[in-house]
């Protein structure tokens, strides 16, 4: 089987039956080569432990976000990214009943401000059509309610999809890893949104173009254990 992407999802204040469930379902349509674990915690140390050996930290829209908690997560998340991990934010975050993105910015992975949400279905043009996040995504594509956009002020931000000069899909390369903000909340979805979240998670690690005959086994003293490795060159070429 392929080397799977290892994903940790923060479920602190997600809507388990709506945005969170629909985000995971959207991901599964075009990419299922991953292992998902979930964590709900207020402790940075617990998050740090959960991230050991993982590829992706997925932060689905936080509905009642505790800003001090996410500020305490900042050093852990920054170290995770700098050492090769990928952090993915979807939607935005809400505090005191208002969308404001504060929990995203509290991590210091992005700097900027929340702008607004798009209240009607709108076509969005791709600012960078050949970016890895936009693989097989229509140009333009139709966003689905609710989509949020932020004013990201980092000089190194890669602005993939914009709306009214603000950022819908944007990322930063930090150290050996990256942080991605996807403004779509996945309250409603279509195939283009499914492809965007799939491309984001897929980019975080794992390899569906490598197949291993076994992922674990026992080697007796003085013995050997054989694992057959098969490479799909045509699929690997698509990952470049």
Tab-separated table of C-alpha atoms in Angstrom:
chain	number	residue	atom	x	y	z
A	1	UNK	CA	0.000	0.000	0.000
A	2	UNK	CA	1.061	3.608	-0.478
A	3	UNK	CA	2.873	5.606	2.153
A	4	UNK	CA	-0.003	7.423	3.807
A	5	UNK	CA	-0.166	11.084	4.804
A	6	UNK	CA	-0.505	11.323	8.581
A	7	UNK	CA	-3.038	13.988	9.537
A	8	UNK	CA	-3.937	15.402	12.952
A	9	UNK	CA	-7.167	17.421	13.140
A	10	UNK	CA	-7.765	19.936	15.922
A	11	UNK	CA	-11.407	19.529	16.950
A	12	UNK	CA	-11.550	21.976	19.868
A	13	UNK	CA	-14.554	24.009	18.739
A	14	UNK	CA	-15.469	22.655	15.334
A	15	UNK	CA	-19.025	21.869	14.338
A	16	UNK	CA	-18.586	18.100	14.205
A	17	UNK	CA	-21.747	17.457	12.209
A	18	UNK	CA	-21.472	20.274	9.691
A	19	UNK	CA	-18.226	22.003	8.586
A	20	UNK	CA	-15.886	19.413	10.090
A	21	UNK	CA	-17.735	16.384	8.746
A	22	UNK	CA	-18.207	18.019	5.351
A	23	UNK	CA	-14.517	18.958	5.140
A	24	UNK	CA	-13.455	15.367	5.793
A	25	UNK	CA	-16.050	14.051	3.340
A	26	UNK	CA	-14.824	16.545	0.724
A	27	UNK	CA	-11.249	15.391	1.231
A	28	UNK	CA	-12.204	11.745	0.835
A	29	UNK	CA	-13.637	12.210	-2.660
A	30	UNK	CA	-10.281	12.816	-4.351
A	31	UNK	CA	-7.726	11.765	-1.723
A	32	UNK	CA	-8.018	9.003	0.833
A	33	UNK	CA	-4.373	7.979	1.168
A	34	UNK	CA	-4.133	9.323	4.706
A	35	UNK	CA	-4.476	8.348	8.337
A	36	UNK	CA	-6.544	10.743	10.461
A	37	UNK	CA	-6.264	11.267	14.185
A	38	UNK	CA	-8.114	13.905	16.182
A	39	UNK	CA	-7.214	15.985	19.216
A	40	UNK	CA	-9.248	18.350	21.357
A	41	UNK	CA	-6.977	20.026	23.863
A	42	UNK	CA	-6.153	23.304	25.528
A	43	UNK	CA	-2.603	22.157	26.324
A	44	UNK	CA	0.292	22.979	24.005
A	45	UNK	CA	2.264	20.022	25.326
A	46	UNK	CA	-0.484	17.604	24.336
A	47	UNK	CA	-0.585	19.065	20.844
A	48	UNK	CA	3.189	18.811	20.579
A	49	UNK	CA	3.056	15.127	21.502
A	50	UNK	CA	0.223	14.463	19.047
A	51	UNK	CA	2.267	15.974	16.198
A	52	UNK	CA	5.266	13.670	16.603
A	53	UNK	CA	5.719	11.749	13.353
A	54	UNK	CA	2.797	13.498	11.647
A	55	UNK	CA	2.701	15.292	8.275
A	56	UNK	CA	-0.326	17.603	8.450
A	57	UNK	CA	-2.124	19.589	11.135
A	58	UNK	CA	-5.662	20.348	9.951
A	59	UNK	CA	-7.516	23.199	11.669
A	60	UNK	CA	-11.097	23.249	10.412
A	61	UNK	CA	-13.127	26.402	11.094
A	62	UNK	CA	-13.251	27.051	14.838
A	63	UNK	CA	-16.736	28.154	15.907
A	64	UNK	CA	-16.061	29.346	19.470
A	65	UNK	CA	-12.324	29.733	19.430
A	66	UNK	CA	-10.227	30.298	22.527
A	67	UNK	CA	-7.650	32.821	21.334
A	68	UNK	CA	-5.239	32.411	24.301
A	69	UNK	CA	-5.205	28.662	23.667
A	70	UNK	CA	-4.201	29.129	20.040
A	71	UNK	CA	-1.602	31.703	21.089
A	72	UNK	CA	-0.120	29.048	23.389
A	73	UNK	CA	-0.087	26.633	20.423
A	74	UNK	CA	2.000	29.102	18.375
A	75	UNK	CA	5.520	27.829	19.259
A	76	UNK	CA	4.440	24.212	18.736
A	77	UNK	CA	2.836	24.908	15.372
A	78	UNK	CA	5.755	27.039	14.211
A	79	UNK	CA	8.252	24.316	15.104
A	80	UNK	CA	6.099	21.723	13.343
A	81	UNK	CA	6.112	23.772	10.132
A	82	UNK	CA	9.788	24.701	10.301
A	83	UNK	CA	10.661	21.015	10.592
A	84	UNK	CA	8.689	20.016	7.500
A	85	UNK	CA	5.067	19.839	8.608
A	86	UNK	CA	2.077	21.395	6.878
A	87	UNK	CA	-0.591	23.341	8.756
A	88	UNK	CA	-3.913	23.835	6.950
A	89	UNK	CA	-6.572	26.290	8.136
A	90	UNK	CA	-10.014	26.128	6.534
A	91	UNK	CA	-12.687	28.816	6.765
A	92	UNK	CA	-11.788	31.208	9.555
A	93	UNK	CA	-12.380	31.349	13.302
A	94	UNK	CA	-15.155	32.874	15.359
A	95	UNK	CA	-14.903	34.444	18.801
A	96	UNK	CA	-17.808	35.888	20.787
A	97	UNK	CA	-20.153	34.984	17.932
A	98	UNK	CA	-18.265	37.015	15.335
A	99	UNK	CA	-16.049	35.794	12.491
A	100	UNK	CA	-12.690	37.474	13.043
A	101	UNK	CA	-9.861	35.019	12.264
A	102	UNK	CA	-8.204	35.774	15.593
A	103	UNK	CA	-7.204	32.180	16.285
A	104	UNK	CA	-5.456	31.929	12.910
A	105	UNK	CA	-3.435	35.067	13.537
A	106	UNK	CA	-2.727	34.110	17.169
A	107	UNK	CA	-0.499	31.292	15.879
A	108	UNK	CA	1.815	33.838	14.168
A	109	UNK	CA	1.904	31.624	11.096
A	110	UNK	CA	0.054	34.383	9.254
A	111	UNK	CA	-0.111	38.097	9.933
A	112	UNK	CA	-3.032	40.226	8.834
A	113	UNK	CA	-6.728	40.703	9.402
A	114	UNK	CA	-10.057	39.082	8.716
A	115	UNK	CA	-11.954	40.984	5.993
A	116	UNK	CA	-15.382	39.433	5.387
A	117	UNK	CA	-17.298	36.499	3.943
A	118	UNK	CA	-18.768	36.137	0.483
A	119	UNK	CA	-22.527	35.997	0.905
A	120	UNK	CA	-23.526	34.841	-2.566
A	121	UNK	CA	-22.117	32.207	-4.882
A	122	UNK	CA	-19.323	33.909	-6.805
A	123	UNK	CA	-16.859	32.840	-9.486
A	124	UNK	CA	-13.248	33.122	-8.368
A	125	UNK	CA	-10.357	33.380	-10.816
A	126	UNK	CA	-7.075	31.655	-10.045
A	127	UNK	CA	-4.235	34.090	-9.438
A	128	UNK	CA	-1.696	31.265	-9.910
A	129	UNK	CA	-3.391	28.616	-12.096
A	130	UNK	CA	-0.398	26.261	-12.125
A	131	UNK	CA	0.069	26.209	-8.350
A	132	UNK	CA	0.007	22.756	-6.754
A	133	UNK	CA	-3.131	23.679	-4.776
A	134	UNK	CA	-5.027	24.309	-8.011
A	135	UNK	CA	-4.307	20.986	-9.730
A	136	UNK	CA	-7.448	20.037	-11.729
A	137	UNK	CA	-9.386	23.031	-10.332
A	138	UNK	CA	-11.536	24.986	-12.803
A	139	UNK	CA	-10.507	28.538	-13.689
A	140	UNK	CA	-12.616	30.298	-12.685
A	141	UNK	CA	-14.383	28.132	-10.139
A	142	UNK	CA	-17.536	28.821	-8.170
A	143	UNK	CA	-17.126	29.250	-4.450
A	144	UNK	CA	-19.819	28.007	-2.111
A	145	UNK	CA	-21.313	29.816	0.880
A	146	UNK	CA	-19.627	30.501	3.232
A	147	UNK	CA	-16.247	31.566	1.926
A	148	UNK	CA	-14.086	33.861	4.040
A	149	UNK	CA	-11.252	36.092	2.919
A	150	UNK	CA	-8.398	37.642	4.845
A	151	UNK	CA	-5.870	40.403	4.294
A	152	UNK	CA	-2.608	38.500	4.737
A	153	UNK	CA	0.281	40.931	5.149
A	154	UNK	CA	3.299	38.602	5.135
A	155	UNK	CA	5.714	39.601	2.350
A	156	UNK	CA	6.352	35.950	1.470
A	157	UNK	CA	2.660	35.027	1.128
A	158	UNK	CA	1.842	33.106	-2.064
A	159	UNK	CA	-1.588	34.384	-3.119
A	160	UNK	CA	-3.281	31.633	-5.084
A	161	UNK	CA	-6.918	32.810	-5.098
A	162	UNK	CA	-7.989	36.380	-4.337
A	163	UNK	CA	-11.255	38.253	-3.989
A	164	UNK	CA	-11.472	42.048	-3.896
A	165	UNK	CA	-7.688	42.247	-3.390
A	166	UNK	CA	-7.821	39.971	-0.360
A	167	UNK	CA	-6.842	36.339	0.121
A	168	UNK	CA	-9.125	33.331	-0.243
A	169	UNK	CA	-6.415	30.684	-0.755
A	170	UNK	CA	-2.925	31.637	0.350
A	171	UNK	CA	0.135	29.958	1.810
A	172	UNK	CA	3.615	30.582	3.138
A	173	UNK	CA	6.693	28.399	2.900
A	174	UNK	CA	8.343	28.423	6.327
A	175	UNK	CA	11.539	26.497	6.933
A	176	UNK	CA	11.050	23.023	5.510
A	177	UNK	CA	7.252	23.160	5.676
A	178	UNK	CA	4.318	25.421	4.902
A	179	UNK	CA	1.096	26.875	6.232
A	180	UNK	CA	-2.016	27.090	4.041
A	181	UNK	CA	-5.190	29.113	4.536
A	182	UNK	CA	-8.231	27.966	2.561
A	183	UNK	CA	-11.036	30.442	3.161
A	184	UNK	CA	-13.769	28.005	2.157
A	185	UNK	CA	-15.676	26.800	5.218
A	186	UNK	CA	-17.027	23.667	3.473
A	187	UNK	CA	-20.515	24.451	4.741
A	188	UNK	CA	-21.401	23.791	1.107
A	189	UNK	CA	-19.097	22.053	-1.339
A	190	UNK	CA	-18.517	21.280	-4.991
A	191	UNK	CA	-15.854	19.314	-6.841
A	192	UNK	CA	-13.468	22.245	-7.128
A	193	UNK	CA	-13.507	22.780	-3.367
A	194	UNK	CA	-13.014	19.055	-2.884
A	195	UNK	CA	-9.949	19.199	-5.129
A	196	UNK	CA	-8.466	22.169	-3.255
A	197	UNK	CA	-8.622	20.487	0.170
A	198	UNK	CA	-7.381	17.225	-1.361
A	199	UNK	CA	-4.433	18.945	-3.026
A	200	UNK	CA	-3.573	20.697	0.230
A	201	UNK	CA	-3.520	17.517	2.309
A	202	UNK	CA	-1.790	15.530	-0.420
A	203	UNK	CA	0.988	18.127	-0.560
A	204	UNK	CA	1.770	17.562	3.095
A	205	UNK	CA	3.408	14.183	2.741
A	206	UNK	CA	2.846	10.547	1.987
A	207	UNK	CA	3.179	9.139	-1.492
A	208	UNK	CA	0.459	7.291	-3.379
A	209	UNK	CA	3.032	6.599	-6.110
A	210	UNK	CA	5.031	4.336	-3.765
A	211	UNK	CA	3.550	0.996	-2.792
A	212	UNK	CA	4.961	-1.105	0.030
A	213	UNK	CA	4.106	-4.752	0.486
A	214	UNK	CA	4.038	-4.178	4.257
A	215	UNK	CA	4.190	-1.206	6.589
A	216	UNK	CA	5.395	-3.132	9.639
A	217	UNK	CA	6.703	-6.509	10.646
A	218	UNK	CA	8.923	-8.409	13.066
A	219	UNK	CA	12.565	-9.211	12.380
A	220	UNK	CA	13.813	-12.187	14.422
A	221	UNK	CA	17.319	-12.079	15.848
A	222	UNK	CA	19.761	-12.777	13.034
A	223	UNK	CA	16.922	-12.904	10.522
A	224	UNK	CA	15.582	-10.709	7.735
A	225	UNK	CA	12.243	-9.249	6.719
A	226	UNK	CA	11.569	-8.373	3.108
A	227	UNK	CA	9.447	-5.420	2.010
A	228	UNK	CA	8.789	-5.026	-1.705
A	229	UNK	CA	8.715	-1.414	-2.936
A	230	UNK	CA	6.922	-0.536	-6.185
A	231	UNK	CA	7.213	2.907	-7.822
A	232	UNK	CA	4.557	4.267	-10.184
A	233	UNK	CA	6.646	6.612	-12.350
A	234	UNK	CA	3.627	8.055	-14.171
A	235	UNK	CA	1.945	9.059	-10.903
A	236	UNK	CA	5.189	10.418	-9.466
A	237	UNK	CA	5.592	12.693	-12.454
A	238	UNK	CA	2.257	14.307	-11.633
A	239	UNK	CA	3.540	15.319	-8.208
A	240	UNK	CA	6.335	17.533	-9.547
